[in-house]
Coordinates of C-alpha atoms and ligand atoms in Angstrom, one line a residue:
M255 CA 22.1 5.6 -21.9
S256 CA 23.3 8.6 -23.5
D257 CA 27.0 9.2 -24.1
A258 CA 26.8 12.8 -23.0
G259 CA 28.3 13.7 -19.6
L260 CA 26.4 15.3 -17.0
G261 CA 28.8 18.0 -16.1
I262 CA 29.3 18.8 -12.5
Y263 CA 26.8 16.0 -11.7
D264 CA 29.4 13.5 -13.0
T265 CA 32.4 15.1 -11.4
R266 CA 31.3 16.0 -7.9
R267 CA 32.8 13.2 -5.5
W268 CA 32.4 14.8 -2.1
L269 CA 29.7 17.1 -0.6
I270 CA 32.3 18.7 1.9
P271 CA 36.0 18.6 2.3
F272 CA 37.4 16.7 5.3
R273 CA 40.5 14.9 6.5
S274 CA 39.8 11.6 8.2
Q275 CA 42.6 11.6 10.7
L276 CA 41.1 14.9 12.2
L277 CA 37.7 13.5 12.7
P278 CA 36.3 11.3 15.8
Q279 CA 36.3 7.8 14.7
I280 CA 33.7 5.3 15.0
F281 CA 33.9 1.3 14.3
T282 CA 31.1 -1.1 13.3
D283 CA 30.6 -4.2 11.3
T284 CA 27.5 -3.2 9.4
L285 CA 26.5 0.5 9.1
I286 CA 22.9 0.8 7.8
I287 CA 21.6 4.1 6.5
G288 CA 17.8 4.4 7.0
S289 CA 15.3 3.0 9.6
G290 CA 12.4 2.0 7.5
V291 CA 11.3 -1.7 6.9
A292 CA 14.4 -2.5 4.8
G293 CA 16.8 -1.1 7.2
L294 CA 15.3 -2.6 10.4
Q295 CA 15.0 -5.8 8.9
C296 CA 18.6 -5.8 7.7
A297 CA 19.7 -4.8 11.0
L298 CA 17.8 -7.5 12.8
E299 CA 19.6 -10.0 10.4
S300 CA 22.9 -8.5 10.6
V301 CA 23.2 -8.5 14.3
S302 CA 23.7 -12.5 14.4
H303 CA 26.9 -11.9 12.2
G304 CA 28.4 -8.7 13.9
D305 CA 27.5 -5.4 15.4
V306 CA 25.3 -3.0 13.8
L307 CA 24.9 0.7 13.4
I308 CA 21.8 2.4 12.0
A309 CA 22.1 5.9 11.0
T310 CA 18.7 7.6 10.4
K311 CA 18.5 11.4 9.7
D312 CA 15.4 12.2 11.7
D313 CA 13.3 10.4 14.3
P314 CA 13.6 6.7 13.7
A315 CA 9.8 6.5 13.4
L316 CA 9.7 9.0 10.6
S317 CA 10.1 7.2 7.2
S318 CA 8.3 6.2 4.1
T319 CA 7.4 2.8 5.8
A320 CA 5.8 4.7 8.7
W321 CA 3.6 6.6 6.3
A322 CA 2.7 3.7 4.2
Q323 CA -1.1 3.0 4.2
G324 CA -1.2 0.1 1.8
G325 CA -0.6 -3.2 3.5
I326 CA 1.8 -5.9 2.8
A327 CA 0.8 -8.4 -0.3
A328 CA 1.3 -12.2 0.3
A329 CA -0.2 -14.9 -1.2
V330 CA -1.8 -16.3 2.1
G331 CA -5.2 -16.6 1.2
D332 CA -7.4 -19.7 0.0
G333 CA -6.9 -20.3 -3.5
D334 CA -4.0 -18.0 -3.9
D335 CA -0.2 -18.8 -4.3
P336 CA 2.7 -17.3 -5.1
A337 CA 2.7 -18.0 -8.8
Q338 CA -0.4 -15.9 -9.1
H339 CA 1.0 -13.1 -7.1
L340 CA 4.2 -13.2 -9.5
R341 CA 1.8 -13.1 -12.5
D342 CA 0.2 -9.9 -11.2
T343 CA 3.6 -8.4 -10.3
I344 CA 5.0 -9.2 -13.8
E345 CA 2.1 -7.8 -15.4
A346 CA 2.0 -4.6 -13.6
G347 CA 5.8 -4.1 -14.4
A348 CA 4.9 -3.7 -18.0
G349 CA 7.6 -6.0 -19.6
L350 CA 10.5 -4.9 -17.3
V351 CA 10.3 -7.0 -14.1
D352 CA 13.3 -9.2 -13.6
P353 CA 11.5 -12.5 -13.0
V354 CA 14.0 -14.2 -10.9
A355 CA 14.3 -11.2 -8.6
A356 CA 10.3 -11.0 -8.3
E357 CA 9.9 -14.8 -7.6
R358 CA 12.2 -14.2 -4.6
L359 CA 10.0 -11.5 -3.7
V360 CA 6.7 -13.3 -3.7
R361 CA 8.0 -16.8 -2.3
D362 CA 10.5 -15.3 0.3
G363 CA 7.9 -12.9 1.0
L364 CA 5.1 -15.4 2.0
R365 CA 7.6 -16.7 4.5
E366 CA 8.4 -13.3 5.9
V367 CA 4.7 -12.5 6.5
E368 CA 4.2 -16.0 8.0
R369 CA 7.0 -15.0 10.4
L370 CA 5.6 -11.7 11.1
L371 CA 2.2 -13.3 12.2
E372 CA 4.1 -15.8 14.6
E373 CA 5.9 -13.2 16.2
G374 CA 2.4 -11.5 16.9
F375 CA 2.4 -8.7 14.6
R376 CA -1.3 -7.5 14.6
V377 CA -3.0 -7.4 11.4
D378 CA -7.0 -6.7 10.7
R379 CA -9.0 -10.0 11.2
D380 CA -12.5 -10.8 9.6
D381 CA -15.6 -11.8 11.7
S382 CA -14.3 -15.5 11.9
G383 CA -10.9 -14.4 13.3
G384 CA -9.1 -15.0 10.0
V385 CA -6.6 -12.6 8.3
H386 CA -8.6 -9.8 6.6
L387 CA -7.3 -9.6 3.1
G388 CA -8.1 -6.5 1.0
R389 CA -7.9 -6.0 -2.7
E390 CA -5.6 -3.3 -4.4
G391 CA -5.1 -2.0 -7.9
G392 CA -3.6 -4.7 -10.2
H393 CA -4.0 -7.9 -7.9
H394 CA -6.4 -10.5 -9.3
H395 CA -6.9 -11.8 -5.8
S396 CA -7.5 -10.6 -2.4
R397 CA -4.1 -10.6 -0.7
I398 CA -3.2 -7.6 1.0
L399 CA -2.7 -7.6 4.9
H400 CA -3.5 -4.5 6.8
T401 CA -3.3 -3.1 10.2
D402 CA -6.1 -0.8 11.3
G403 CA -7.3 -0.3 7.7
A404 CA -4.5 2.1 6.4
A405 CA -2.0 2.2 9.2
T406 CA 0.0 -0.9 8.3
G407 CA 3.3 0.9 7.9
I408 CA 3.5 2.6 11.3
A409 CA 2.5 -0.7 13.0
L410 CA 5.3 -2.5 11.2
V411 CA 7.7 0.2 12.1
R412 CA 6.7 0.1 15.8
H413 CA 7.0 -3.9 16.0
M414 CA 10.3 -3.9 14.4
L415 CA 11.8 -1.0 16.3
D416 CA 10.6 -2.6 19.6
R417 CA 12.7 -5.8 18.5
V418 CA 15.6 -3.6 17.5
K419 CA 15.7 -1.6 20.8
A420 CA 15.5 -5.1 22.6
Q421 CA 18.4 -6.5 20.8
R422 CA 22.0 -6.1 22.2
G423 CA 24.6 -5.2 19.3
I424 CA 22.3 -2.7 17.4
R425 CA 23.1 1.0 18.0
L426 CA 20.4 3.3 16.6
W427 CA 21.5 6.9 16.0
S428 CA 18.8 9.3 15.2
R429 CA 19.3 12.7 13.6
C430 CA 22.5 11.6 12.2
H431 CA 22.9 12.5 8.7
V432 CA 25.3 10.5 6.3
V433 CA 26.9 13.1 4.1
D434 CA 29.0 10.6 1.9
V435 CA 30.1 6.9 1.6
V436 CA 33.9 6.7 2.0
T437 CA 35.5 4.6 -0.6
E438 CA 39.0 3.6 -1.3
R439 CA 40.5 2.2 -4.7
E440 CA 41.0 -1.4 -5.2
G441 CA 42.4 -2.6 -8.3
D442 CA 40.1 -1.1 -11.1
G443 CA 37.4 -0.4 -9.0
M444 CA 36.4 1.0 -5.5
V445 CA 35.7 -0.4 -2.1
V446 CA 33.5 0.9 0.7
R447 CA 35.2 1.6 3.9
G448 CA 32.6 3.5 5.9
A449 CA 30.9 6.8 5.9
L450 CA 31.2 10.4 6.9
T451 CA 28.1 11.4 9.2
W452 CA 27.2 14.7 10.8
H453 CA 24.8 15.1 14.0
P454 CA 23.6 18.3 15.4
K455 CA 25.5 17.6 18.6
F456 CA 28.5 15.7 17.6
G457 CA 29.3 17.3 14.3
L458 CA 31.2 15.4 11.7
Q459 CA 32.4 11.8 12.4
L460 CA 33.9 8.9 10.4
V461 CA 32.3 5.5 10.7
W462 CA 34.3 2.9 9.6
A463 CA 32.3 -0.2 8.6
R464 CA 32.9 -3.7 6.9
A465 CA 29.6 -3.3 4.9
V466 CA 27.3 -0.2 4.1
V467 CA 23.9 -0.8 3.5
V468 CA 21.7 1.8 1.9
A469 CA 18.0 1.6 3.2
S470 CA 17.3 5.6 3.2
G471 CA 14.1 5.3 1.0
G472 CA 13.2 7.1 -2.2
A473 CA 13.2 10.6 -3.5
G474 CA 9.4 11.7 -3.8
Q475 CA 10.6 15.2 -2.5
V476 CA 12.0 15.8 -5.9
F477 CA 8.4 16.6 -7.0
R478 CA 6.3 19.6 -5.7
E479 CA 3.3 16.9 -5.1
T480 CA 4.4 13.9 -3.2
T481 CA 2.7 11.6 -0.6
N482 CA 6.3 10.9 0.9
P483 CA 7.5 12.7 4.1
R484 CA 9.8 15.5 4.0
T485 CA 12.7 13.2 4.6
A486 CA 12.4 11.5 1.2
T487 CA 15.2 13.7 -0.4
G488 CA 16.9 10.7 -2.3
D489 CA 20.2 11.1 -0.2
G490 CA 21.1 7.5 -0.3
L491 CA 20.8 7.4 -4.3
A492 CA 23.0 10.5 -4.5
I493 CA 25.5 9.4 -2.1
A494 CA 26.0 6.0 -3.9
W495 CA 26.0 7.9 -7.3
R496 CA 28.9 10.0 -6.0
A497 CA 30.6 6.9 -4.6
G498 CA 30.4 5.5 -8.1
A499 CA 27.5 3.0 -7.9
A500 CA 25.4 2.3 -10.8
L501 CA 21.9 3.7 -10.5
A502 CA 18.9 2.1 -12.7
D503 CA 15.4 2.6 -13.8
L504 CA 15.3 6.3 -12.7
E505 CA 12.6 7.1 -15.5
F506 CA 10.2 5.4 -13.4
T507 CA 8.3 7.0 -10.6
Q508 CA 5.0 5.8 -9.3
F509 CA 2.4 8.4 -9.0
H510 CA -0.5 7.7 -6.7
P511 CA -3.7 9.0 -8.3
T512 CA -5.6 9.6 -4.9
T513 CA -3.9 12.3 -2.7
L514 CA -6.1 14.6 -0.8
Y515 CA -6.1 17.9 -2.4
V516 CA -6.8 20.9 -0.4
A517 CA -5.4 24.1 -1.7
G518 CA -2.7 25.3 0.9
G519 CA -3.0 22.0 2.9
A520 CA -0.3 19.5 3.3
R521 CA -0.9 16.4 1.0
H522 CA -2.0 13.1 2.3
L523 CA -2.4 9.9 0.8
L524 CA -6.1 8.4 0.6
S525 CA -5.2 4.7 0.3
E526 CA -6.2 2.6 -2.5
A527 CA -7.6 0.3 0.2
L528 CA -10.6 2.8 0.2
R529 CA -11.1 1.8 -3.6
G530 CA -10.6 -1.9 -2.5
E531 CA -13.6 -1.4 -0.3
G532 CA -15.7 0.1 -3.2
A533 CA -14.9 3.9 -3.2
R534 CA -15.1 5.2 -6.6
L535 CA -13.6 8.1 -8.5
V536 CA -16.0 10.8 -9.7
L537 CA -16.3 14.0 -11.5
K538 CA -18.0 17.1 -10.0
D539 CA -21.1 16.0 -11.5
G540 CA -21.1 12.7 -10.0
S541 CA -20.2 10.9 -13.1
P542 CA -17.9 7.9 -12.7
L543 CA -14.4 8.6 -13.8
M544 CA -13.0 5.0 -14.6
A545 CA -16.2 3.7 -16.4
R546 CA -15.3 2.3 -19.7
R547 CA -11.5 3.4 -19.3
H548 CA -10.1 -0.1 -18.3
P549 CA -11.5 -3.4 -17.5
M550 CA -10.4 -3.0 -14.0
G551 CA -12.1 0.3 -13.6
D552 CA -11.3 2.2 -10.3
L553 CA -8.6 -0.4 -9.6
A554 CA -6.8 -0.2 -12.8
P555 CA -3.0 0.4 -12.5
R556 CA -2.2 3.5 -11.0
D557 CA -0.5 5.3 -14.0
I558 CA -3.6 4.6 -16.0
V559 CA -5.8 6.1 -13.1
S560 CA -3.4 9.1 -12.8
R561 CA -3.6 10.0 -16.5
A562 CA -7.3 9.5 -16.6
I563 CA -7.5 12.1 -13.9
L564 CA -5.3 14.5 -15.5
D565 CA -7.0 14.1 -18.8
A566 CA -10.3 14.9 -17.0
L567 CA -8.9 18.0 -15.2
A568 CA -7.3 19.2 -18.6
Q569 CA -10.8 19.0 -20.1
S570 CA -12.7 20.7 -17.3
G571 CA -9.9 23.1 -16.3
E572 CA -10.5 22.2 -12.6
S573 CA -7.8 21.4 -10.0
H574 CA -9.3 18.1 -8.6
V575 CA -11.6 15.3 -9.1
F576 CA -13.3 13.4 -6.2
L577 CA -13.1 10.0 -4.3
D578 CA -16.7 8.8 -3.3
A579 CA -16.5 6.6 -0.2
R580 CA -20.0 7.6 1.0
H581 CA -21.4 4.2 0.6
L582 CA -19.4 3.0 3.8
G583 CA -21.4 5.7 5.8
A584 CA -19.6 7.6 8.6
E585 CA -19.6 5.1 11.3
R586 CA -18.0 2.3 9.1
F587 CA -15.5 4.8 7.5
R588 CA -14.2 5.6 10.9
A589 CA -13.8 2.0 12.1
R590 CA -12.3 0.8 9.0
F591 CA -10.0 3.6 8.4
P592 CA -9.4 5.5 11.5
G593 CA -6.1 7.3 10.6
I594 CA -7.5 8.5 7.2
A595 CA -10.7 9.8 9.0
Q596 CA -8.7 11.6 11.6
V597 CA -6.6 13.5 8.6
L598 CA -9.9 14.2 7.0
A599 CA -11.3 15.6 10.2
G600 CA -8.5 18.0 10.3
F601 CA -9.7 19.5 7.1
G602 CA -13.5 19.4 8.2
L603 CA -14.3 16.3 6.0
D604 CA -16.1 13.1 6.8
G605 CA -15.1 10.3 4.3
G606 CA -18.5 8.6 5.1
R607 CA -20.7 11.8 4.1
D608 CA -18.4 13.9 1.8
L609 CA -17.0 13.8 -1.5
L610 CA -13.2 13.9 -1.1
P611 CA -10.9 16.1 -3.2
I612 CA -8.0 14.3 -4.8
H613 CA -5.2 14.7 -7.3
P614 CA -2.3 12.6 -8.2
A615 CA 1.0 12.9 -6.6
A616 CA 4.5 11.2 -6.7
H617 CA 4.5 8.3 -4.5
Y618 CA 7.2 5.6 -4.8
T619 CA 10.7 5.9 -6.4
I620 CA 10.9 2.7 -8.6
G621 CA 14.5 3.3 -9.8
G622 CA 17.3 3.5 -7.4
I623 CA 20.7 2.0 -6.7
W624 CA 21.0 -1.0 -9.0
T625 CA 21.7 -4.3 -7.1
D626 CA 21.9 -7.8 -7.6
G627 CA 19.3 -10.3 -6.2
D628 CA 21.0 -9.9 -2.8
G629 CA 21.4 -6.2 -2.4
R630 CA 25.1 -5.9 -3.9
S631 CA 25.7 -2.7 -5.6
T632 CA 28.2 -2.1 -8.3
V633 CA 30.8 -1.0 -5.5
R634 CA 32.1 -3.6 -3.3
G635 CA 31.0 -3.5 0.3
L636 CA 28.1 -1.1 -0.7
F637 CA 24.6 -2.7 -0.6
A638 CA 21.1 -1.2 -0.9
A639 CA 17.7 -2.5 0.1
G640 CA 14.1 -1.2 -0.1
E641 CA 13.1 1.7 -2.0
A642 CA 16.4 3.0 -2.4
A643 CA 17.4 0.0 -4.4
S644 CA 16.6 -1.0 -7.9
T645 CA 16.3 -4.9 -7.8
G646 CA 14.1 -5.2 -11.0
V647 CA 11.2 -6.5 -9.0
H648 CA 8.9 -3.6 -9.9
G649 CA 9.9 -3.1 -13.5
A650 CA 8.1 -0.2 -15.0
N651 CA 5.3 0.0 -12.4
R652 CA 5.2 -1.3 -8.9
L653 CA 2.2 -3.6 -7.8
A654 CA 0.4 -2.0 -4.9
S655 CA 1.6 -3.3 -1.5
N656 CA 4.8 -5.1 -2.7
S657 CA 7.0 -2.4 -1.2
L658 CA 6.8 -3.3 2.4
L659 CA 7.2 -6.7 1.1
E660 CA 10.2 -5.9 -0.7
G661 CA 11.9 -4.2 2.4
L662 CA 11.2 -7.4 4.3
V663 CA 12.5 -9.9 1.7
F664 CA 15.5 -7.8 0.5
G665 CA 16.4 -6.2 3.8
R666 CA 17.2 -9.8 5.1
R667 CA 18.8 -11.1 1.8
C668 CA 21.2 -8.0 1.9
A669 CA 22.2 -8.7 5.4
L670 CA 23.0 -12.1 4.5
A671 CA 25.2 -11.1 1.4
A672 CA 27.0 -8.5 3.5
A673 CA 27.9 -11.1 6.0
A674 CA 29.0 -13.5 3.5
D675 CA 30.9 -10.9 1.6
R676 CA 32.5 -9.6 4.7
L677 CA 35.3 -7.2 4.2
P678 CA 38.5 -7.3 6.2
D679 CA 38.4 -5.3 9.5
S680 CA 37.2 -1.7 9.2
A681 CA 40.8 -0.3 10.1
S682 CA 40.8 3.3 9.4
V683 CA 42.6 4.4 6.3
L684 CA 43.7 8.2 5.4
V685 CA 41.1 9.7 3.3
E686 CA 41.5 13.4 2.3
A687 CA 38.5 14.9 0.4
H688 CA 39.3 18.1 -1.5
V689 CA 36.5 20.1 -2.8
Q690 CA 36.9 23.2 -5.0
S691 CA 34.1 25.6 -4.8
T692 CA 33.8 28.8 -6.6
G693 CA 31.9 29.9 -3.5
R694 CA 29.2 31.8 -5.0
A695 CA 27.2 33.9 -2.6
G696 CA 23.7 34.5 -2.2
L697 CA 21.8 31.1 -2.6
D698 CA 18.6 30.8 -1.5
L699 CA 18.1 27.2 -1.0
D700 CA 14.3 27.4 -0.4
D701 CA 14.1 28.8 -3.9
V702 CA 16.2 26.3 -5.5
R703 CA 14.3 23.7 -3.8
S704 CA 11.0 24.9 -4.8
S705 CA 11.9 25.7 -8.3
L706 CA 13.3 22.2 -8.9
R707 CA 10.5 20.5 -7.4
S708 CA 7.9 22.5 -9.7
A709 CA 9.9 21.9 -12.6
M710 CA 9.9 18.2 -11.8
W711 CA 6.4 18.1 -11.3
R712 CA 5.4 19.9 -14.5
H713 CA 7.8 18.5 -16.8
V714 CA 8.9 15.0 -15.4
G715 CA 5.6 14.1 -13.8
V716 CA 2.6 11.9 -14.7
V717 CA 3.1 13.0 -18.5
R718 CA 6.4 13.8 -20.2
E719 CA 7.5 15.2 -23.4
G720 CA 10.9 15.3 -25.1
T721 CA 11.1 19.1 -25.8
H722 CA 10.1 19.8 -22.2
L723 CA 12.6 17.4 -20.9
V724 CA 15.2 19.4 -22.7
D725 CA 14.2 22.6 -21.1
V726 CA 14.3 20.9 -17.7
R727 CA 17.6 19.5 -18.1
D728 CA 19.0 22.8 -19.2
M729 CA 17.4 24.2 -15.8
F730 CA 19.1 21.3 -13.9
D731 CA 22.5 22.1 -15.5
F732 CA 22.2 25.8 -14.7
W733 CA 21.4 25.2 -11.1
G734 CA 24.0 22.8 -10.9
R735 CA 26.6 25.2 -11.9
Y736 CA 26.0 27.3 -8.7
A737 CA 24.2 25.1 -6.2
L738 CA 25.9 21.9 -6.5
D739 CA 29.1 23.7 -6.8
A740 CA 28.7 25.3 -3.5
V741 CA 29.9 23.7 0.0
F742 CA 27.3 23.8 2.7
E743 CA 27.7 23.1 6.3
D744 CA 24.3 21.7 7.3
P745 CA 21.7 19.1 5.9
T746 CA 19.5 21.7 4.3
G747 CA 22.2 22.3 1.7
W748 CA 23.3 18.7 1.4
E749 CA 19.7 17.4 0.8
T750 CA 19.2 20.4 -1.8
Q751 CA 22.2 18.9 -3.6
N752 CA 21.1 15.5 -3.3
L753 CA 17.7 16.5 -4.8
L754 CA 19.3 18.3 -7.6
T755 CA 21.6 15.2 -8.3
V756 CA 18.6 12.7 -8.2
G757 CA 16.4 15.1 -10.3
R758 CA 19.1 15.6 -12.9
L759 CA 19.4 11.7 -13.1
M760 CA 15.7 11.1 -13.5
V761 CA 15.6 13.8 -16.4
E762 CA 18.4 12.0 -18.1
A763 CA 16.8 8.6 -17.8
A764 CA 13.4 10.0 -18.7
S765 CA 15.0 11.7 -21.9
V766 CA 16.8 8.6 -23.2
R767 CA 13.8 6.2 -23.0
H768 CA 11.8 7.3 -26.3
Q769 CA 8.9 5.1 -25.4
S770 CA 5.9 5.0 -23.1
V771 CA 6.0 2.2 -20.7
G772 CA 4.6 1.6 -17.2
T773 CA 4.8 4.9 -15.1
H774 CA 7.0 6.5 -17.9
Y775 CA 4.5 8.2 -20.0
R776 CA 5.8 10.4 -22.9
R777 CA 3.3 12.3 -25.1
D778 CA 5.6 12.0 -27.9
A779 CA 6.5 8.4 -28.0
P780 CA 4.2 5.5 -28.6
V781 CA 2.8 3.1 -26.1
G782 CA 3.5 -0.5 -27.1
G783 CA 6.4 -2.4 -29.2
T784 CA 9.4 -4.0 -27.7
V785 CA 10.4 -2.7 -24.2
G786 CA 13.7 -2.6 -22.4
P787 CA 16.2 -3.0 -21.8
R788 CA 16.5 -1.6 -18.0
S789 CA 18.6 1.5 -17.9
R790 CA 21.7 1.7 -15.7
R791 CA 24.4 4.4 -15.3
A792 CA 27.3 5.0 -13.2
R793 CA 28.9 8.3 -12.5
G794 CA 31.0 9.5 -15.5
G795 CA 29.6 7.0 -18.2
D796 CA 27.9 3.8 -19.0
F797 CA 27.3 1.2 -16.7
E798 CA 30.7 0.3 -15.9
V799 CA 31.9 1.7 -12.4
C800 CA 34.6 4.2 -13.3
P801 CA 37.7 4.4 -11.5
L802 CA 37.7 7.2 -9.2
D803 CA 40.4 8.9 -6.9
L804 CA 39.6 9.3 -3.4
V805 CA 40.8 12.8 -3.8
A806 CA 38.3 14.8 -5.8
P807 CA 39.5 17.0 -8.6
Ligands
SIN1284 C1 -2.2 2.8 -0.8 O1 -2.4 2.7 0.3 O2 -2.8 3.2 -1.7 C2 -0.5 2.8 -1.1 C3 -0.1 1.3 -1.1 C4 1.1 1.2 -1.8 O3 1.6 2.2 -2.3 O4 1.7 0.0 -1.9

């Protein structure tokens, strides 16, 4: 990474000032931040080793997992095996996949899926009662398990939440926002002691924990166009960054080519499973968009399809192209994709009869908190799993439907590592966080958010370019000087500060990688050549975790 410092983004340790001894104190063995598949899986495994507290900032059922339409990829089909799944994962990742981590993903993943089926998790079946296996981009085999066509994520969340709620020893706190992870100096590095939380009813509290797991999902909301829920503001990444953990691969965000595009309407993903069932991308005149562009046609990797769409739009001057699933017919469309059919009906569209207007949008945060193969971050006692983590399994581009799988595999591995590394009792320590703010008045947070999201979409979206990255970096540095410098009292302000932090780090990573690889496409840098290495950076410098004081400057 570059040697240049990131100014206030490097120096800000805490979002708000506090004195630990003045706050209500809560104790737990494992604190898990987030209630998607990785967090729930981690909780279900961790509870065999001690008590667990899950803090989730909204409704527990609102997460990127719950919104996931693609299914779970696993080599359960005849003639398929983990080695072939591994090959596809490595090929999609364009030279940056960590093969050891990816092998764990596909092998442990197969076992996780078998376990789910044994527990009675309901998946779509074919006429003979066998598991129906769909095909998605980048897979050379049909290996995607779905529930109700494109409602796999919500079915998985319900299944896991039922198990969590039936389990003694797991407390689930909804609407509980984690503001910062609390660390203490230990030798040359830092060790995690717990977290500062905020709840609308209980206010600030200190949760002391023997391990903290960040499973809070990605940062899709950093972009104006996104398939992610409003909660995906990258809080976990920013919290880990402030605590001194290294973040990695932030130049890689996966853009999904087929997001429903109706001006003024909320964006909705139109699952790749539709193209897996034969839907095609077409221009206004009905001509096929992907013909002769890639051997895999409409199921080519997402970055290639997304760029093809933007190229076509640049040529036509229009705002969207179309997805044509009319071959399914109205009845079959509704039966196969009931959730999508319902969303479309809200816009007066019928997928079996109408062409569907689509446009790419930010979908999956590939980069995140750097972890080893068991979820350990570079700060002792701090772990990460799922989309918040950067394990190296996705390289420069994630293979479709590998993310729920990742949550299942690394959620469990993380729990086992946290139990094995168990820190001493989470007795409270004295922590005083001082924050010096210049207290500038007149901040319009909505405006800051929408400006940063637009700038990210325009300049750090599907296509990037060095000179624009410099411009957007300057914008972030300007916003940082007044919005990151402020002290807020509620989640809207903290989320905005987290979005700024993650956005700034993404800009930095995108500026430093002078090559086009996977999802990171720079108009001013060639595709091809030697790729790598993975990028990693911790607050205040290169990869090394810098020693930090508990008391911020
Ligand atoms: C989709 O259904 O198209 C999304 C699947 C995924 O992102 O893995």
